[in-house]
Coordinates of C-alpha atoms in Angstrom, one line a residue:
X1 CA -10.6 -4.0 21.5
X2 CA -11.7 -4.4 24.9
X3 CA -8.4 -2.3 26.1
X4 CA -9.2 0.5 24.4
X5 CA -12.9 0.5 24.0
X6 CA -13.0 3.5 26.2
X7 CA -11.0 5.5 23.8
X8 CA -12.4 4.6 20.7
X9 CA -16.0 5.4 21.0
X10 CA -18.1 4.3 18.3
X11 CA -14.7 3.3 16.5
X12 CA -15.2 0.5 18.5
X13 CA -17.8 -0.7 17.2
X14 CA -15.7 -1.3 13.8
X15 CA -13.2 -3.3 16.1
X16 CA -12.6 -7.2 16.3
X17 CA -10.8 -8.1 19.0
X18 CA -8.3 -10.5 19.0
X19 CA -9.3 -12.7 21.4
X20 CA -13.2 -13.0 19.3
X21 CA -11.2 -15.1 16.5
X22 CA -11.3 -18.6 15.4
X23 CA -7.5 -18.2 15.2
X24 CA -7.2 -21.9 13.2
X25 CA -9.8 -20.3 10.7
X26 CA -8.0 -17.1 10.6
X27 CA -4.6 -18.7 9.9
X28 CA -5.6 -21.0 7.1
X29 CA -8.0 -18.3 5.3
X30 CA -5.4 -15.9 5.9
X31 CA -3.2 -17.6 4.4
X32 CA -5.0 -18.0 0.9
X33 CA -6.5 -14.4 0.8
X34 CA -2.7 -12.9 1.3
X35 CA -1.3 -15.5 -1.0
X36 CA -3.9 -13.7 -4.0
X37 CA -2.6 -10.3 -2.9
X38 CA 0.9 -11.0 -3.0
X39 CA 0.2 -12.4 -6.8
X40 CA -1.5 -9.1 -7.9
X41 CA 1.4 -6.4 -6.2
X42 CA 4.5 -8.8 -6.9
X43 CA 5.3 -7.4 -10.4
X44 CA 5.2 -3.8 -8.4
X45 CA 8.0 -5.2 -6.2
X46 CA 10.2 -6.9 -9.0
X47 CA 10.2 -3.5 -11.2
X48 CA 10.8 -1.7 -8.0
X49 CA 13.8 -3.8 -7.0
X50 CA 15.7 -3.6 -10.5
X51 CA 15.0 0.3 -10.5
X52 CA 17.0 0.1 -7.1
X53 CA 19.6 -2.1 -8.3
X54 CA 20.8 -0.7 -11.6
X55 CA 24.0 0.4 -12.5
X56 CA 24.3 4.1 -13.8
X57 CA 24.7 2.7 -17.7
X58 CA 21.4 0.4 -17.2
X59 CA 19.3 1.1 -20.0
X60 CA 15.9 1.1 -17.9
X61 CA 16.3 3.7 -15.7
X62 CA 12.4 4.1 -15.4
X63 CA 9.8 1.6 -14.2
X64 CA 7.8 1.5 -17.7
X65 CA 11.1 0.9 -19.6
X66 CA 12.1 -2.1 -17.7
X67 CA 8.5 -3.4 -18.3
X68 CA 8.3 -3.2 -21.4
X69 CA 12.2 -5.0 -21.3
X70 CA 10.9 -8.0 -19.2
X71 CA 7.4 -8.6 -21.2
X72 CA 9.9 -8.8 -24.1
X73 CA 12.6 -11.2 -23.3
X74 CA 10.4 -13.6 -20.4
X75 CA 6.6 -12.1 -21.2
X76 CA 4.4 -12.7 -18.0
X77 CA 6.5 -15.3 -16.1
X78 CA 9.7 -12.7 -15.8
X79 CA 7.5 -10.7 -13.3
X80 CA 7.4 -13.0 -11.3
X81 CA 10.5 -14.1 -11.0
X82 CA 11.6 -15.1 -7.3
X83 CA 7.7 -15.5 -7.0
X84 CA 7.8 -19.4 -5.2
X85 CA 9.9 -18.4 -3.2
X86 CA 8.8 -15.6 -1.7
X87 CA 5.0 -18.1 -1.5
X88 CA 7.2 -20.2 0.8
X89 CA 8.5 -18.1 3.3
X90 CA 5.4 -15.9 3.2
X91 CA 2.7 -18.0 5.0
X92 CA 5.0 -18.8 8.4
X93 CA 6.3 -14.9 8.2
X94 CA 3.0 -13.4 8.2
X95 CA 1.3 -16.4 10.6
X96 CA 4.3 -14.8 13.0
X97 CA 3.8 -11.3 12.1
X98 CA -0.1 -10.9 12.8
X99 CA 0.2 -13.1 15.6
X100 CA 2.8 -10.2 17.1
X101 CA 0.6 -7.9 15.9
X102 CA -2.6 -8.5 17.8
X103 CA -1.2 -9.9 21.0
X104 CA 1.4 -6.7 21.2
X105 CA -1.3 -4.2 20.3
X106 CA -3.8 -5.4 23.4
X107 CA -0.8 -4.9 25.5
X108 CA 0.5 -1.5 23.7
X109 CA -3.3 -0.1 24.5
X110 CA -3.1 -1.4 28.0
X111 CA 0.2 1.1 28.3
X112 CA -0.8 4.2 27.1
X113 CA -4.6 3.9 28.7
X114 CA -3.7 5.6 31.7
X115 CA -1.7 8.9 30.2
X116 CA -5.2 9.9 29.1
X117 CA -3.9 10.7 25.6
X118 CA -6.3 12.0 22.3
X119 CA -7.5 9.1 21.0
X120 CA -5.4 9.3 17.5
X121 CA -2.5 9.4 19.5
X122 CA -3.0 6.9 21.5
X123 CA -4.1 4.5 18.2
X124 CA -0.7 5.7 16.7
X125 CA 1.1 4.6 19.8
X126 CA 0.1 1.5 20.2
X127 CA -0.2 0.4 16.4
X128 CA 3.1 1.7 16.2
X129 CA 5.0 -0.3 18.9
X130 CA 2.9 -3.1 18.0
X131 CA 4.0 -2.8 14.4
X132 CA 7.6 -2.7 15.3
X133 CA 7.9 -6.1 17.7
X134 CA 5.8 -7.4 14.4
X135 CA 8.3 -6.7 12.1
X136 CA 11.0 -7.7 14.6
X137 CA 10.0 -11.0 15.3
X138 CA 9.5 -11.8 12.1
X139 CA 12.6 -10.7 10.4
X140 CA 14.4 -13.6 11.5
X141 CA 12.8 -15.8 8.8
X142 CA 11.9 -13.0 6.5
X143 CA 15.0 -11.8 5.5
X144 CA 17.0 -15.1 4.0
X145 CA 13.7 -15.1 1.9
X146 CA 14.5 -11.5 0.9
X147 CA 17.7 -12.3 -0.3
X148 CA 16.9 -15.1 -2.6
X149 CA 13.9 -13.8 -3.7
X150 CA 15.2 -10.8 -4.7
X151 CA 18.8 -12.0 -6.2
X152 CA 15.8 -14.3 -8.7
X153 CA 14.6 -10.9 -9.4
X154 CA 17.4 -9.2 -10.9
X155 CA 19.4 -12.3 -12.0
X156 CA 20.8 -11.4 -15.4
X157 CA 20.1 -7.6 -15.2
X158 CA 22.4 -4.9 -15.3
X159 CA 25.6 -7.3 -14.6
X160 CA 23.9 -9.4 -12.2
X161 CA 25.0 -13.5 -11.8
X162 CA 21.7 -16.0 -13.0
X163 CA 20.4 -18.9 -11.3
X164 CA 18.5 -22.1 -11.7
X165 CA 15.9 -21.2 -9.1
X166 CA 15.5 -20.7 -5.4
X167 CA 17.7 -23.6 -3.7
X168 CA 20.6 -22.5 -6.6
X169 CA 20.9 -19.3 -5.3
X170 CA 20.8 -20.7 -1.5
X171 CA 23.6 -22.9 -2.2
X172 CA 25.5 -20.3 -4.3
X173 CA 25.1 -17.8 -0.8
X174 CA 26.3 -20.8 1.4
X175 CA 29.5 -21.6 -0.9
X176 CA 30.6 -18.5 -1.4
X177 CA 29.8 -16.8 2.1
X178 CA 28.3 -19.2 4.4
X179 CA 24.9 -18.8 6.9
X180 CA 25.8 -15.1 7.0
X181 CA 25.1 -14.7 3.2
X182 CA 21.9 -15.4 3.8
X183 CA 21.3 -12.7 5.9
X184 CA 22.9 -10.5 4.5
X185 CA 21.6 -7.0 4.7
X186 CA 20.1 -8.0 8.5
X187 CA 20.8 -5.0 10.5
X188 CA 19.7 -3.1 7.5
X189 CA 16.4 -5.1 6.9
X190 CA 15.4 -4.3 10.9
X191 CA 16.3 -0.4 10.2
X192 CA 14.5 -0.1 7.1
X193 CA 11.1 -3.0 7.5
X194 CA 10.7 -2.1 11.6
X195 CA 10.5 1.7 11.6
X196 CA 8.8 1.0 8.6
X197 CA 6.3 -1.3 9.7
X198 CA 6.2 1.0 12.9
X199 CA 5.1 3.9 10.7
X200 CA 3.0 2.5 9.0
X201 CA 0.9 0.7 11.6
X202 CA 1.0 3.7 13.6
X203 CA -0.5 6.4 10.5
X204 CA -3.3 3.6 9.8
X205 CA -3.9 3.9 13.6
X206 CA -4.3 7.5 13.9
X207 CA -5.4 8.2 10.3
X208 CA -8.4 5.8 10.7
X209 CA -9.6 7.8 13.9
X210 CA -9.1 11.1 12.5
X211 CA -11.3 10.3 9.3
X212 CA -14.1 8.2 11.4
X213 CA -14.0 12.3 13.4
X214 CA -14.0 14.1 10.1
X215 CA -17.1 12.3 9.1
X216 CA -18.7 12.9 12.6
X217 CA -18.5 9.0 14.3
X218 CA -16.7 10.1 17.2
X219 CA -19.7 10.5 19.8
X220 CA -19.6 8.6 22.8
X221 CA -23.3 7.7 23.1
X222 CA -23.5 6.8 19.3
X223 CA -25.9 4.2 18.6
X224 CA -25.1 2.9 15.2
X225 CA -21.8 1.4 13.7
X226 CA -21.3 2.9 11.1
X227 CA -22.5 0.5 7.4
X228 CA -19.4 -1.4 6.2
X229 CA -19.0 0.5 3.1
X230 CA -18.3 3.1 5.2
X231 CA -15.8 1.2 7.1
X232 CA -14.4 -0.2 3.9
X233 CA -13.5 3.5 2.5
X234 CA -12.2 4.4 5.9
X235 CA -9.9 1.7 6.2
X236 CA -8.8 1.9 2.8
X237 CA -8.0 5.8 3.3
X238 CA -6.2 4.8 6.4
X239 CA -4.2 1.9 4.1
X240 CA -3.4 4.6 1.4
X241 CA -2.0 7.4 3.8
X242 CA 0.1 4.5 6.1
X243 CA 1.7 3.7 2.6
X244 CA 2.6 7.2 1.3
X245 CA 3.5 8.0 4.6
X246 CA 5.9 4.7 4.9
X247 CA 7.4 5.0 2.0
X248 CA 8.5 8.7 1.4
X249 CA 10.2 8.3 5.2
X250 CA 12.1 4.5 4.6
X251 CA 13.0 4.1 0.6
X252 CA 16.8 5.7 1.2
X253 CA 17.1 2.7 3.4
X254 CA 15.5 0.4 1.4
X255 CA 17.9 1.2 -1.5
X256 CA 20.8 0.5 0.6
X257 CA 19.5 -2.8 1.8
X258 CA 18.2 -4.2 -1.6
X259 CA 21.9 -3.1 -3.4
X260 CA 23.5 -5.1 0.1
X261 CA 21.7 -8.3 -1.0
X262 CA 21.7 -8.3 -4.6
X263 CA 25.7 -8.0 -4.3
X264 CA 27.6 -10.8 -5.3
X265 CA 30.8 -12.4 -3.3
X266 CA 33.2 -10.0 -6.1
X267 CA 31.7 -6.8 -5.0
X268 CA 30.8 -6.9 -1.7
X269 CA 30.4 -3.1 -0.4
X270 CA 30.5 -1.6 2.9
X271 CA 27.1 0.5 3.4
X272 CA 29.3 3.6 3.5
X273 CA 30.8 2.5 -0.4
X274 CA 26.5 2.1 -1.4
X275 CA 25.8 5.3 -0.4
X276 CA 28.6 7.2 -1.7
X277 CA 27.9 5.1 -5.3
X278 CA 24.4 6.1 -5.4
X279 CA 25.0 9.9 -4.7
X280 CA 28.0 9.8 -7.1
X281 CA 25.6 8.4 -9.9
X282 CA 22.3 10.7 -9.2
X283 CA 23.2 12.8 -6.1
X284 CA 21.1 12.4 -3.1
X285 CA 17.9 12.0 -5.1
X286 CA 19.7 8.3 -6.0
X287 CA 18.7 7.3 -2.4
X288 CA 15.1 7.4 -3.8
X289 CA 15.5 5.6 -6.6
X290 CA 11.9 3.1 -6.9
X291 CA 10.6 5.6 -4.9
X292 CA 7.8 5.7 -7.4
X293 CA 7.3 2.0 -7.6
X294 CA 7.7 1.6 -3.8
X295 CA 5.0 4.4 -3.1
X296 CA 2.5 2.4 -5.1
X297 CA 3.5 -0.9 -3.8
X298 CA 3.5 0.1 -0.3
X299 CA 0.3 2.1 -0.5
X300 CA -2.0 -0.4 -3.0
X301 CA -0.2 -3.1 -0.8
X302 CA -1.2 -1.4 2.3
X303 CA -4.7 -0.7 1.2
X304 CA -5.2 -4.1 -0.3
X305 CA -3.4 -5.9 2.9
X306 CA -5.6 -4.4 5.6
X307 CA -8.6 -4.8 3.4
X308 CA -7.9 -8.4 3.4
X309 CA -6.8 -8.3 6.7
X310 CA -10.2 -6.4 8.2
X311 CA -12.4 -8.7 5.9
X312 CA -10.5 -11.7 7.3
X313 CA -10.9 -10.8 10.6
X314 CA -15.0 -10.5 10.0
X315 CA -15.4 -13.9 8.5
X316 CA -13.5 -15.5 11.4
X317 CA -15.3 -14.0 14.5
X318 CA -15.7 -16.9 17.2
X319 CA -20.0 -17.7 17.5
X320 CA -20.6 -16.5 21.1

């Protein structure tokens, strides 16, 4: 970026800024390119969601067993339960979300500039808050999406109500509880998805500089970029250590919120009541239940995600 070319060195050169882009090219390839990763990781987040969900005499307790469970009763298509719906929502969300992004990260750089900081600290600074109004300004149309989507993905499972699709379950929420329903889970969703998102933005940040320094790009008077399969590995390093690193710190929270939303009208639980059900039925390691799951979706997520989002960014820089 042109904020923090100073810091970056030669990382620079491995840069886009935002303001190169085509930004109507960006949004509508965008939106096709993180349409076919959220087809190849959705399965990841339906197994991790049941694992989270399940009552202590659920017979899947593992993420294999309830696998093998779905493929035989609904084969294929009961992986992707909640799927359409989650399509929907997803294009506007992450149009908002990126757009927060970028804009807040050229700012975030502008702020920490002057304290003359190392330069992974001042990448995990500013990815980080940048990460965190992302995730903020899109949770407002992200999290009524979360709640359908993932009452489609346990529907029927361990004592859990069935629908007939997306705008059933959205009526169902609006009988029984009204516009709250639907956001059911809020304060939760901004607890768990904005630190998160914060975290994660903020280890890809710093993770990325300290690799590109490991493998000796961190001259000032460099002369080369480095290839692109170079950058490719670094970035997907970066994406696998922002995932591992997201998930170990947010999945008690993430429990909480998914059991919150999945909860019907009849047993409707205070956070406090979630908590102390989950450590009564496995003790404090229940807080981490789809920790498993949630470590691989989070990291081949985030690994797959800012592949597609660096790529994305290369086939829509502006002609000068």
């Amino acid at each position: 970026m042109d904020t923090s070319r100073s810091q970056t060195h030669s990382f620079a050169q491995t840069e886009i800024n935002w303001d190169k882009l085509d930004k109507t090219k960006f949004y509508v390839v965008g939106a096709g390119i993180f349409t076919g990763v959220t087809v190849a990781l959705y399965p990841v987040s339906l197994v991790k969601t049941r694992l989270q969900v399940a009552s202590k005499d659920a017979v899947e307790r593992n993420a294999f067993s309830i696998i093998r469970s779905i493929l035989r009763t609904d084969g294929i298509p009961g992986l992707y339960r909640g799927f359409g719906t989650v399509i929907i929502g997803a294009i506007p969300t992450r149009i908002i979300f990126l757009t927060a992004l970028e804009t807040t990260k050229v700012a975030a750089f502008r702020l920490v500039e002057p304290f003359k900081l190392s330069e992974p600290t001042q990448a995990a600074i500013a990815n980080g808050i940048a990460g965190m109004a992302a995730s903020l300004c899109s949770q407002t149309l992200f999290v009524p999406i979360d709640v359908v989507s993932q009452r489609l993905m346990v529907q029927g499972y361990s004592g859990h109500a069935t629908y007939n699709g997306g705008l059933d379950v959205v009526r169902k929420v609006l009988k029984t509880d009204g516009v709250r329903g639907l956001y059911r889970g809020f304060g939760l969703s901004v607890m768990t998805y904005s630190p998160s998102s914060a975290v994660w933005w903020a280890s890809y940040g710093a993770s990325q500089r300290l690799i590109w320094r490991l493998l000796g790009h961190d001259s000032v008077h460099e002369k080369y970029a480095p290839n692109q399969w170079t950058t490719v590995c670094v970035q997907a390093g970066g994406g696998i250590f922002a995932g591992a690193t997201a998930s170990c710190i947010t999945t008690p929270l993430d429990t909480i919120k998914t059991r919150l939303q999945v909860m019907g009208q009849e047993k409707r639980h205070s956070v406090r009541q979630v908590v102390k059900g989950l450590v009564i039925d496995d003790g404090w390691k229940g807080l981490y239940r789809g920790l498993g799951p949630r470590f691989v979706s989070m990291s081949a997520w985030g690994t797959s995600m800012i592949l597609a989002y660096e790529y994305l960014k290369r086939m829509c820089v502006r002609d000068e």
